[in-house]
Short mmCIF file of C-alpha atoms and ligand atoms in Angstrom, two decimals:
data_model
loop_
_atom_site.label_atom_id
_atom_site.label_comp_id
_atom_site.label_asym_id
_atom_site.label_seq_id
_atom_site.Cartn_x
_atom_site.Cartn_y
_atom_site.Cartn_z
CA UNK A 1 0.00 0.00 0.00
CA UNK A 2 1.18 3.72 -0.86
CA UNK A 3 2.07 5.86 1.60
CA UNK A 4 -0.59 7.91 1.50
CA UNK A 5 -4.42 7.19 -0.39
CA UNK A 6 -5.18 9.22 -3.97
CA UNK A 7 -8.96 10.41 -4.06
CA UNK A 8 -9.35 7.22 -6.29
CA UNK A 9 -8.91 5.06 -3.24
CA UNK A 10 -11.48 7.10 -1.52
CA UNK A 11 -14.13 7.91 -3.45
CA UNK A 12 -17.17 5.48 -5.12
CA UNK A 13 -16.72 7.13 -8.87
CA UNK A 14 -12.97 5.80 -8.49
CA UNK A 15 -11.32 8.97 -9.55
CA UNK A 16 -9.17 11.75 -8.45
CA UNK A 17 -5.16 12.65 -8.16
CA UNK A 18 -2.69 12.21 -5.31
CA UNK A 19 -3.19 13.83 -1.69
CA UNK A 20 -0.38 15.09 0.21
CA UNK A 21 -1.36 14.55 4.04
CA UNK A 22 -4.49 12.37 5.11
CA UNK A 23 -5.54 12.19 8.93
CA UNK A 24 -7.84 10.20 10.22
CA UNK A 25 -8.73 11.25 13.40
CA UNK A 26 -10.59 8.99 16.43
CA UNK A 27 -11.70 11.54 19.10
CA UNK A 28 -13.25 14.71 18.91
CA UNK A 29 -10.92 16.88 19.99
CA UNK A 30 -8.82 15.35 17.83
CA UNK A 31 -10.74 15.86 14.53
CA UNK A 32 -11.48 19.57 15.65
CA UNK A 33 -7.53 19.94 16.58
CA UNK A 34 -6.47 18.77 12.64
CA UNK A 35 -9.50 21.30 11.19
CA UNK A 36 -7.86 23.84 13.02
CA UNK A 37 -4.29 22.97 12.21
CA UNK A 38 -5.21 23.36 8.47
CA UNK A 39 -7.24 26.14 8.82
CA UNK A 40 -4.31 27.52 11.00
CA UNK A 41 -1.45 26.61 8.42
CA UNK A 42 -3.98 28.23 5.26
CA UNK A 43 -4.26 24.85 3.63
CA UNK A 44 -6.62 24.02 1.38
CA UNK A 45 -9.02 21.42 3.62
CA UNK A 46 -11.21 18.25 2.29
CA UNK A 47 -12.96 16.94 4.96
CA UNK A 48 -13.78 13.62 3.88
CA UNK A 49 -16.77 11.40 4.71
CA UNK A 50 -17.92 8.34 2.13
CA UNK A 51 -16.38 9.82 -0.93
CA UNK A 52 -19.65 9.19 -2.49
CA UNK A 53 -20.85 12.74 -3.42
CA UNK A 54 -17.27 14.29 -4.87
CA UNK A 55 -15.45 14.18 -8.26
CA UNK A 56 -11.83 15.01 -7.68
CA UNK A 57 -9.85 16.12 -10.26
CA UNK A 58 -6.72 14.17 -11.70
CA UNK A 59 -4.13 16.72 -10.15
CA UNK A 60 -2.94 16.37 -7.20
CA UNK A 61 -4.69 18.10 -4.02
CA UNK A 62 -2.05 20.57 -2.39
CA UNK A 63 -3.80 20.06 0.98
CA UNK A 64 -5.67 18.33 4.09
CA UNK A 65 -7.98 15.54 3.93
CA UNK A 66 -9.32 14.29 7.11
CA UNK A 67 -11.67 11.69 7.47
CA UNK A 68 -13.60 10.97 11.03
CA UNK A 69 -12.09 7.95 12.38
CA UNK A 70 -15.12 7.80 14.74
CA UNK A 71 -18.31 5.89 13.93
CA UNK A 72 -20.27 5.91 17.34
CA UNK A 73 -24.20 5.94 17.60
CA UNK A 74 -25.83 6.23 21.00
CA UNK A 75 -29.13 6.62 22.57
CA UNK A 76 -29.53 9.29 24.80
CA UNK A 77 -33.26 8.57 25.89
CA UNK A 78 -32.81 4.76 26.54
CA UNK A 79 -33.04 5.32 30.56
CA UNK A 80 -35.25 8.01 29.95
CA UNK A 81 -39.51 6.95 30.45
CA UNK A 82 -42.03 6.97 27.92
CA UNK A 83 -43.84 10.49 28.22
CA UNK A 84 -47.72 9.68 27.61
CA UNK A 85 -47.74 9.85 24.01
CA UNK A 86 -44.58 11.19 22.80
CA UNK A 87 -42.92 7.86 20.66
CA UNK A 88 -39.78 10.19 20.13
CA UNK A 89 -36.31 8.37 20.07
CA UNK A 90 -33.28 10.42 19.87
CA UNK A 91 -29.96 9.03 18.71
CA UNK A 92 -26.57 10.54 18.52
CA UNK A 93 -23.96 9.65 15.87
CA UNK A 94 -20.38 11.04 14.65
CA UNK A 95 -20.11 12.43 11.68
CA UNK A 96 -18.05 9.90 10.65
CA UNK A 97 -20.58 7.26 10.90
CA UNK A 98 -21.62 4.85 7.47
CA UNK A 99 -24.92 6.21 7.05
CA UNK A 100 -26.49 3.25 6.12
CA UNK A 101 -25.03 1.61 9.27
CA UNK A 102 -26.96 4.11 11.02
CA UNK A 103 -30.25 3.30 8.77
CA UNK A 104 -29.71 -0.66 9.89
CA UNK A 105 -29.17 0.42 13.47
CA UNK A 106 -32.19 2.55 13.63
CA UNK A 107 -34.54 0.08 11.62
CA UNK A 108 -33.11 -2.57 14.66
CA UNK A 109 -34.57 -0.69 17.47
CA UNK A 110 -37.69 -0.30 15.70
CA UNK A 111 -37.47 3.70 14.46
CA UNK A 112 -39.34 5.32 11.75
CA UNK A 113 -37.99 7.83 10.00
CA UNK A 114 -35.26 7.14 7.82
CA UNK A 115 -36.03 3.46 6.17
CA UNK A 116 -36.65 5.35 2.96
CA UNK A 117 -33.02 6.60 3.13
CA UNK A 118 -31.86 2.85 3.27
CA UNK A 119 -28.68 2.34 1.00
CA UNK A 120 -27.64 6.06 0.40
CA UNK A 121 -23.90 5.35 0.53
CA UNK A 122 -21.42 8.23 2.61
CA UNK A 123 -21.65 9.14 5.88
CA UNK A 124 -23.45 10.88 9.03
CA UNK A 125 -21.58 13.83 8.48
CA UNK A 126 -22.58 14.85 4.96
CA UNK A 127 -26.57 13.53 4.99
CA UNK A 128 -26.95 16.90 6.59
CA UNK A 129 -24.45 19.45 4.32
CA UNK A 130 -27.12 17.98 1.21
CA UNK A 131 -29.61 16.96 2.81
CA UNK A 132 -29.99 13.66 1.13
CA UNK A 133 -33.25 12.29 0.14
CA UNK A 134 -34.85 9.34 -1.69
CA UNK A 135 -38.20 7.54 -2.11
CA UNK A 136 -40.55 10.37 -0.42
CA UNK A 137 -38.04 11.32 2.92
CA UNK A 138 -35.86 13.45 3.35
CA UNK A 139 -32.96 13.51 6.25
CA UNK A 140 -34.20 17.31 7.61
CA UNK A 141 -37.35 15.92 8.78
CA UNK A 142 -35.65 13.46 11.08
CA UNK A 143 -32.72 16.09 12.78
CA UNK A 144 -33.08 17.13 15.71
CA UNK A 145 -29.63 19.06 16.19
CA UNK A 146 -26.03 19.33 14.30
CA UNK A 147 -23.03 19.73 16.06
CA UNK A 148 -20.94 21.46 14.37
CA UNK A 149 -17.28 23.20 14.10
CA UNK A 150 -17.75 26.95 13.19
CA UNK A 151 -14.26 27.31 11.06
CA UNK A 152 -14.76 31.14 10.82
CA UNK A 153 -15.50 31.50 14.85
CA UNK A 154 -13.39 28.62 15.89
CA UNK A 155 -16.50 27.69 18.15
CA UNK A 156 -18.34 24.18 18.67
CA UNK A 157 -22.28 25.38 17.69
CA UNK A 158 -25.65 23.25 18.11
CA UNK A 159 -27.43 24.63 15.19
CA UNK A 160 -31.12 23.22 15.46
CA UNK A 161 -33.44 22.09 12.56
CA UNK A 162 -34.81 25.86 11.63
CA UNK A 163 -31.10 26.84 11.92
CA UNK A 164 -29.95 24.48 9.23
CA UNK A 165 -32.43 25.94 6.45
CA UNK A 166 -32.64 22.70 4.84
CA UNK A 167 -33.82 22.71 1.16
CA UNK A 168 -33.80 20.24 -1.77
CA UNK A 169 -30.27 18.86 -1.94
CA UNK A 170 -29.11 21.80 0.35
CA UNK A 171 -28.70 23.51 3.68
CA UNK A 172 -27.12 25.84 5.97
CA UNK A 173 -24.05 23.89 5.76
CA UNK A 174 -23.93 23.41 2.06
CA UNK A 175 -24.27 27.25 1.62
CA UNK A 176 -21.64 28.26 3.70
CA UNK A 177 -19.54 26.57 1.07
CA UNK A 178 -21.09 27.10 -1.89
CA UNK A 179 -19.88 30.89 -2.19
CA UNK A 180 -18.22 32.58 -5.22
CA UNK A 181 -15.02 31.57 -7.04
CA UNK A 182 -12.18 31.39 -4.78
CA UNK A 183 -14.61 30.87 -1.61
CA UNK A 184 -12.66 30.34 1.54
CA UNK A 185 -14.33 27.33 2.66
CA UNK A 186 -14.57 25.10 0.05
CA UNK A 187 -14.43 22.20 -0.86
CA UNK A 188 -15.88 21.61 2.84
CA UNK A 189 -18.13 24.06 4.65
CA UNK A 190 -17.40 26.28 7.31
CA UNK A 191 -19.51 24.82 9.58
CA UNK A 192 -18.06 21.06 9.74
CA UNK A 193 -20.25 18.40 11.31
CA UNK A 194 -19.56 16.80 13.91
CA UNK A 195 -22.49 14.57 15.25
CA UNK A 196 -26.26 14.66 14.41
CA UNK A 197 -29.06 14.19 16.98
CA UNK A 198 -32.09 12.33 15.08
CA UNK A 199 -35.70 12.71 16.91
CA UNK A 200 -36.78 9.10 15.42
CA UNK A 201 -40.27 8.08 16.31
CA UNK A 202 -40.55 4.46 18.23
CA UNK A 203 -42.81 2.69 15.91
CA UNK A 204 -41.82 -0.08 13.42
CA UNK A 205 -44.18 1.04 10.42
CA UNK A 206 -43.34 3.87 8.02
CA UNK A 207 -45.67 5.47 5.53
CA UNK A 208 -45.57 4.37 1.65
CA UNK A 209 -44.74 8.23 -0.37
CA UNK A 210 -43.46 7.09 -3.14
CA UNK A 211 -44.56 5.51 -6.60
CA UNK A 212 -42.15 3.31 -7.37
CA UNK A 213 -41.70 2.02 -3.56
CA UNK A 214 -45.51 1.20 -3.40
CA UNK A 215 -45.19 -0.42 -6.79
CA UNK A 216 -42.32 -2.67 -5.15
CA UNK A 217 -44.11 -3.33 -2.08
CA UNK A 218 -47.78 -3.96 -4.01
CA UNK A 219 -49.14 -1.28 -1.91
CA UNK A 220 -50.59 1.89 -1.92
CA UNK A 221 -49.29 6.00 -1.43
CA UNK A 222 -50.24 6.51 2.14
CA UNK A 223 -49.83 2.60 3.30
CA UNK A 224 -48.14 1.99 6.48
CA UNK A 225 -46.05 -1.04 5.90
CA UNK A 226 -43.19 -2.39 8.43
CA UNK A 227 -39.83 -0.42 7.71
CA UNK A 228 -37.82 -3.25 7.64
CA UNK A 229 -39.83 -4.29 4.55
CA UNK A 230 -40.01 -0.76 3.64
CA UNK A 231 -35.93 -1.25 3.61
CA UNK A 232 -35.60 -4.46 1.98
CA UNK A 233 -37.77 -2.61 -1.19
CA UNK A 234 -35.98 0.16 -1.66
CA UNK A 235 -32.64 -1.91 -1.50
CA UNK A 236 -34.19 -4.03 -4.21
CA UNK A 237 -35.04 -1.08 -6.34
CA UNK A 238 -31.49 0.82 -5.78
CA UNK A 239 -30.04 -2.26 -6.88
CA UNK A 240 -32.32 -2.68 -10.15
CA UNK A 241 -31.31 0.83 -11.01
CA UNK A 242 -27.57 0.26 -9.77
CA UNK A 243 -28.01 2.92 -6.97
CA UNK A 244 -26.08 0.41 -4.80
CA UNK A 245 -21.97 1.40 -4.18
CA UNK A 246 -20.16 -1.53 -4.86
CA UNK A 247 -19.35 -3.54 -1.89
CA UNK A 248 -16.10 -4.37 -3.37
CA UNK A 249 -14.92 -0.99 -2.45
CA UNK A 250 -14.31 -2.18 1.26
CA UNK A 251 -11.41 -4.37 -0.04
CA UNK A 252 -9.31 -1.58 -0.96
CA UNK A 253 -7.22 -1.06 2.22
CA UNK A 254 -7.89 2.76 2.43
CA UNK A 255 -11.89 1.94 3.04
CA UNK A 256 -11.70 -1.10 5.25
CA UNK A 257 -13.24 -0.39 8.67
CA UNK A 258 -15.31 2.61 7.48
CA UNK A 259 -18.71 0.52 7.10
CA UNK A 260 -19.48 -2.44 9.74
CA UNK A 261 -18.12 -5.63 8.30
CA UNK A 262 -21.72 -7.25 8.55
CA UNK A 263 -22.94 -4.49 6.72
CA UNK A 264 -20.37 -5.30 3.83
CA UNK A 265 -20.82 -8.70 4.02
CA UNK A 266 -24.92 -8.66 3.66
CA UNK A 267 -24.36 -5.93 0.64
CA UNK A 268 -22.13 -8.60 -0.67
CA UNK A 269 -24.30 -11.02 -0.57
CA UNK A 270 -27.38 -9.02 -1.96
CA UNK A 271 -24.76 -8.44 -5.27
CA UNK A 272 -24.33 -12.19 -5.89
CA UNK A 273 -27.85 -13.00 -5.96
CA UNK A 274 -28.33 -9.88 -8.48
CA UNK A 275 -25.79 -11.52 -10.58
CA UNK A 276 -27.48 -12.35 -14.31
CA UNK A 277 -30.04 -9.20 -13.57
CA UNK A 278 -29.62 -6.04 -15.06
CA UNK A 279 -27.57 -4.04 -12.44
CA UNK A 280 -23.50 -4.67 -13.50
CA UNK A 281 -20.91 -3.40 -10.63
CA UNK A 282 -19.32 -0.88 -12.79
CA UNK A 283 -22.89 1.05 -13.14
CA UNK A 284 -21.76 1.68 -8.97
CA UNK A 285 -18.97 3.27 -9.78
CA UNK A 286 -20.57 6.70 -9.28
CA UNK A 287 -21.25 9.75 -7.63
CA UNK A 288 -25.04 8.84 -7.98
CA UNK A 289 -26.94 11.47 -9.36
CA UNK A 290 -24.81 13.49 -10.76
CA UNK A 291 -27.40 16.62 -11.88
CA UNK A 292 -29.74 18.22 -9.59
CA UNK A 293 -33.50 18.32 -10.53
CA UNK A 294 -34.16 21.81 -11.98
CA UNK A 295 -36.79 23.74 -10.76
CA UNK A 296 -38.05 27.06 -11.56
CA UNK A 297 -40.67 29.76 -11.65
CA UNK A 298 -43.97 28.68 -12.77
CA UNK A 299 -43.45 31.22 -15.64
CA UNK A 300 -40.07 29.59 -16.75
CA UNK A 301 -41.68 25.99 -16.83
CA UNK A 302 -44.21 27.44 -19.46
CA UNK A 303 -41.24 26.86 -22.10
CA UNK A 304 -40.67 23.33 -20.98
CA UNK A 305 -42.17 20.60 -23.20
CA UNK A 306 -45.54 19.61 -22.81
CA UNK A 307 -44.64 15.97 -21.90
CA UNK A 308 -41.82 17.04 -19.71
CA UNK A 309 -42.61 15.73 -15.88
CA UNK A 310 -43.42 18.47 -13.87
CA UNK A 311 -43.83 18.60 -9.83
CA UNK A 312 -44.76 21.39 -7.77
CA UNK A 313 -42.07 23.07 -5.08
CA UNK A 314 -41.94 25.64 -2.75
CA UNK A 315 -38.56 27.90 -4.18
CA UNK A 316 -35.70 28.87 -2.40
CA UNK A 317 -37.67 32.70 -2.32
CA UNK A 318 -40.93 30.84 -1.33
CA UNK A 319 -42.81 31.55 -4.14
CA UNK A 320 -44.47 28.36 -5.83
CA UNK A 321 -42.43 26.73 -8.73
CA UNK A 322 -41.85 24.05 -10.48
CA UNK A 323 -39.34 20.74 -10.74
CA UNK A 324 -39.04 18.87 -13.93
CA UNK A 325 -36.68 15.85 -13.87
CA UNK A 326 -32.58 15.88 -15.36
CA UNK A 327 -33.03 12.40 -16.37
CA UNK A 328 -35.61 13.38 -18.81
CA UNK A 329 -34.21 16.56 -19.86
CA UNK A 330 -31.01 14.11 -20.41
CA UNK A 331 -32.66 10.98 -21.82
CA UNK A 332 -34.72 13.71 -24.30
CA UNK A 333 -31.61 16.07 -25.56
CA UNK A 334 -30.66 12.56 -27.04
CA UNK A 335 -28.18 11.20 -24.03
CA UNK A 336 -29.25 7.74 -23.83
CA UNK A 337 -28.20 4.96 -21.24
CA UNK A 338 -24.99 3.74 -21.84
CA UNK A 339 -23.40 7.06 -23.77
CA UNK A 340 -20.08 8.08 -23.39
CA UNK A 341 -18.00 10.65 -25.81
CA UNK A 342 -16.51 8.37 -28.19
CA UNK A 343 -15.71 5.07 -28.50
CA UNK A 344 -12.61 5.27 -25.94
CA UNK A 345 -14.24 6.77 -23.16
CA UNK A 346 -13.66 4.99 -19.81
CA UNK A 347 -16.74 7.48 -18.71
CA UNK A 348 -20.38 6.78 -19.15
CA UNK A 349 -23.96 7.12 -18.76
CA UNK A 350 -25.21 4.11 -16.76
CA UNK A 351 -26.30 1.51 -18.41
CA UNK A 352 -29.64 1.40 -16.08
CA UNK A 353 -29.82 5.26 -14.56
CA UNK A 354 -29.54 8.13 -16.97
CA UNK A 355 -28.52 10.23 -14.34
CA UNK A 356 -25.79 8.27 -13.14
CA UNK A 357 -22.13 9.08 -14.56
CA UNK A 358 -20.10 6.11 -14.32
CA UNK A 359 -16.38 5.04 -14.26
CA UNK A 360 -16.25 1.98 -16.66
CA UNK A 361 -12.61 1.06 -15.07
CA UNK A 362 -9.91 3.37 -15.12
CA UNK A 363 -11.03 6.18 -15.93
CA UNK A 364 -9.73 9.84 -15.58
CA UNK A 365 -11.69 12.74 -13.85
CA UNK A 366 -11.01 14.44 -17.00
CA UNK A 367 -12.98 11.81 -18.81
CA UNK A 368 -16.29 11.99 -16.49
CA UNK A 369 -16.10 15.66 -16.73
CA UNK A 370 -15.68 15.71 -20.56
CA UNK A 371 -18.80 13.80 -20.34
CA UNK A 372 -20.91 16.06 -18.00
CA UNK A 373 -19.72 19.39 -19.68
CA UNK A 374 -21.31 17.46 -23.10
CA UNK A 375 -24.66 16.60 -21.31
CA UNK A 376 -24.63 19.82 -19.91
CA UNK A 377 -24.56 21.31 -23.45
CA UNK A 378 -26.53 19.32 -24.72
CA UNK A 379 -29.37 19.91 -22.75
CA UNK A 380 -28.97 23.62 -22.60
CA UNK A 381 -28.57 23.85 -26.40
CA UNK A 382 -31.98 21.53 -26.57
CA UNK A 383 -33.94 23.20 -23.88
CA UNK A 384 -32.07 25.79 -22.54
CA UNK A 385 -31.53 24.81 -19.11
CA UNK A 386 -28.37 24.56 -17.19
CA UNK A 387 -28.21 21.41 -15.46
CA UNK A 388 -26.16 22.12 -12.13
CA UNK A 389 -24.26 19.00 -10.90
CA UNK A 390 -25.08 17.71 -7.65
CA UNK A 391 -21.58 16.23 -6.38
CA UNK A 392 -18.62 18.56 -5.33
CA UNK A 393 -16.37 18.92 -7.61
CA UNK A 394 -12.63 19.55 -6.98
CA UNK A 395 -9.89 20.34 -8.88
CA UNK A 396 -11.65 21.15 -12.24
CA UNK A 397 -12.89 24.36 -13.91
CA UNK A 398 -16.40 24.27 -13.45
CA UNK A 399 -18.67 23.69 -15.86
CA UNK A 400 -21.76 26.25 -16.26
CA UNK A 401 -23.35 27.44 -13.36
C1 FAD B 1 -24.54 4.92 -5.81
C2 FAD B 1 -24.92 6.23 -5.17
C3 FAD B 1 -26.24 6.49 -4.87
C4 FAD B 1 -26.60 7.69 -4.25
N1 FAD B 1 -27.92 7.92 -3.98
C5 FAD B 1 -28.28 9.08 -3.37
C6 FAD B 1 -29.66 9.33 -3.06
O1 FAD B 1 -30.53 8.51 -3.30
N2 FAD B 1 -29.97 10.51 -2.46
C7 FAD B 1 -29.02 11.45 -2.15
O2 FAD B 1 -29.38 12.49 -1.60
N3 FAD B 1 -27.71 11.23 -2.43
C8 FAD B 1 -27.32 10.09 -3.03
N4 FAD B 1 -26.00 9.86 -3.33
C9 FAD B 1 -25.00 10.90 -3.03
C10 FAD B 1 -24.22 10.67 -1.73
O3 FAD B 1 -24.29 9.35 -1.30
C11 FAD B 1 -24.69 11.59 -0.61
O4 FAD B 1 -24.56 12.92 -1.00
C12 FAD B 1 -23.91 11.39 0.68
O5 FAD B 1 -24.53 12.09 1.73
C13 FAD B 1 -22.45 11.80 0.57
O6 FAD B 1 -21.81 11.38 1.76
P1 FAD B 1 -20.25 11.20 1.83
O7 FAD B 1 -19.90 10.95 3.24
O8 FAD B 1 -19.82 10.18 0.86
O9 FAD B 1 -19.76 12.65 1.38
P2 FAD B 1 -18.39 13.00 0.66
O10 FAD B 1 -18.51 12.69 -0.79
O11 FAD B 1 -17.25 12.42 1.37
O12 FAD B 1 -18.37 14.58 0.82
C14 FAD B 1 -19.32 15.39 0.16
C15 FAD B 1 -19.23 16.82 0.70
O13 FAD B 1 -19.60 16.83 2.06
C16 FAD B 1 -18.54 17.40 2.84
N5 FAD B 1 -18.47 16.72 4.11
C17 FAD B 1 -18.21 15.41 4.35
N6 FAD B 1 -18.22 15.18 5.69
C18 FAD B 1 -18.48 16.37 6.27
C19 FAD B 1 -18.60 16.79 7.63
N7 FAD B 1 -18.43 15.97 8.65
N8 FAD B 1 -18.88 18.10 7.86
C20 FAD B 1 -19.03 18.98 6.84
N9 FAD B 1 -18.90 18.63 5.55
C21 FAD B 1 -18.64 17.34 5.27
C22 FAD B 1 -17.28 17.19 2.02
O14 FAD B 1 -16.28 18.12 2.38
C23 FAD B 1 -17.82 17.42 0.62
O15 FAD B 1 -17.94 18.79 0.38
C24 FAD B 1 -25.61 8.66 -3.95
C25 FAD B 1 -24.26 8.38 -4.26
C26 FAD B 1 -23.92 7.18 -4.85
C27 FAD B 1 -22.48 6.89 -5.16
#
């Protein structure tokens, strides 16, 4: 093993240059101790959780990445009593946490709240900075509090749900990042997360919001159905649509230990008896969606194609708007499953998600760029919308924005 990881090692897409110091801290002073030491010595900082949402360029990265060492989730209420009604559940993990570990974990002590989330791959840490979502939830609804390390103020902060201004595939956190060209804090946030308080509620059945899911589960929008089944579906479908990482990525000796080995094993398993369907391991190799949904003013939309989807949203400025979906703005500017920019392309569109850019083995960042700068032409020269992609990208000029 190197000396040191590359952001190849450590991300699920599988590319990205050299790094020149990696710490992986295991206490909490200690992670806030190397945050400040780069912060301190003006070095460019990654904090690093699942390497699941970033595409790192092919040079190498003239700074810090730290990963939390620490994956603890605890349960502050368990000695507290049942108050009359109240089913609320509280539990406590590190940022550095496998977030589908936590998903399991929750599911085990029979919590709603987050079964819809099952299989997201990354970690505690980040759910909040995007605020991921899938299949009808969303992780805002289920915070509590974020714990986090104000890099401007060099104070530890509880920032509470209202504080965190959660949107679609955004928050508080995600903003303080997301600033203009040569933004202090980026490619991680000011405000870096160090634990998340869930309220979970202490019931074993979730509620069906979602399409597909009920489609899956022969049930109905609005059906309560247990959440481990609730789980076991959306597994299914993630893996149909090869929404799964690749379980294989726990071999490489810069990821063992950052997911519970029972975790890896089961997801393991669940490839083998996919084998002969659809799903092939190199559609993991991902950043999972890699465009946001576009939404808009209701005005905007008017230009849209009639037979474009369309889904009604509160904006950003509160006004009403509307979301139509990248994969059909993709799939209809004539950037089909499977495409890739020539025939030598290690990059392409999955061959079962249209929104999923994929690393066919070995290929550059350069490559998976080339290909998301041509989407993103494409579809603004056929409909004249800027897709905006949703991973964090490092190390490359961006494309429109
Ligand atoms: C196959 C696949 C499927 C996916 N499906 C979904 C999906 O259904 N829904 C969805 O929303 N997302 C999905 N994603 C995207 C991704 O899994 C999530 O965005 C995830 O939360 C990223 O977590 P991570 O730990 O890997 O973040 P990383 O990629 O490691 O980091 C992403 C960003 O978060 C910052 N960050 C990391 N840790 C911290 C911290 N402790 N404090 C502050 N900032 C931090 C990093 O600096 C970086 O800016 C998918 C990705 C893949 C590969």
């Amino acid at each position: 093993m190197n000396a040191l990881p590359t952001f190849a090692d450590l991300t699920t897409i599988g590319v990205g240059g050299e790094i020149s110091r990696f710490i992986e801290p295991t206490t909490r002073v200690g992670f806030i101790e190397a945050i400040e030491d780069a912060d301190h010595d003006g070095m460019p900082l990654c904090v690093l959780g699942g390497g699941s949402n970033m595409l790192a360029g092919d040079e190498a990265f003239a700074g810090v990445v730290i990963r939390d060492a620490r994956r603890d989730i605890v349960v502050p209420d368990e000695a507290a009593p049942a108050e009359g009604s109240d089913t609320t559940v509280h539990l406590t993990a590190s940022a550095g946490s496998n977030w589908d570990d936590f998903v399991e974990f929750a599911i085990s002590l029979g919590l709603e709240g987050v079964e819809g989330l099952s299989g997201i791959p990354g970690t505690v840490g980040a759910s909040v900075v995007q605020n991921i979502g899938a299949y009808g939830q969303e992780v805002a609804t289920s915070v509590d509090s974020v714990e986090v390390w104000d890099r401007e103020d060099k104070v530890v902060r509880f920032m509470d749900r209202s504080h965190m201004e959660f949107g679609y595939r955004t928050s508080a956190l995600k903003r303080s990042m997301l600033t203009k060209r040569g933004a202090r804090f980026f490619p991680t946030p000011r405000f870096v997360v160090l634990s998340v308080t869930f309220a979970l509620r202490h019931r074993a059945m979730g509620e069906i919001s979602y399409a597909q899911l009920a489609r899956a589960l022969d049930s109905n929008i609005g059906d309560l159905m247990d959440t481990e089944l609730i789980r076991d579906a959306v597994l299914r479908v993630r893996a149909a649509k090869g929404m799964l990482e690749d379980p294989a990525r726990y071999d490489n000796a810069w990821m063992s230990g950052t997911r519970r080995d029972e975790s890896v094993a089961q997801a393991r398993k669940a490839v083998q008896e996919m084998t002969g369907i659809e799903a092939k391991v190199t559609d993991r190799h991902s950043c999972g969606s890699f465009f946001v949904n576009p939404q808009m003013h209701v005005d905007d939309a008017r230009s849209l194609p009639d037979d474009a989807p369309r889904f009604e949203v509160t904006l950003p400025d509160g006004q009403l708007g509307m979301k139509t979906s990248a994969a059909w703005l993709i799939d209809h500017a004539g950037f089909h499953r499977g495409y890739s920019v020539g025939r030598s392309s290690r990059a392409a569109l999955s061959s079962v998600h249209t929104l999923a850019l994929t690393n066919l083995g070995g290929a550059t960042a350069q490559e998976v760029w080339g290909l998301a700068n041509a989407i993103q032409r494409g579809v603004l020269d056929t409909f004249g919308i800027t897709l905006v992609p949703e991973p964090v990208v490092l190390g490359m000029k961006r494309c429109q924005e």
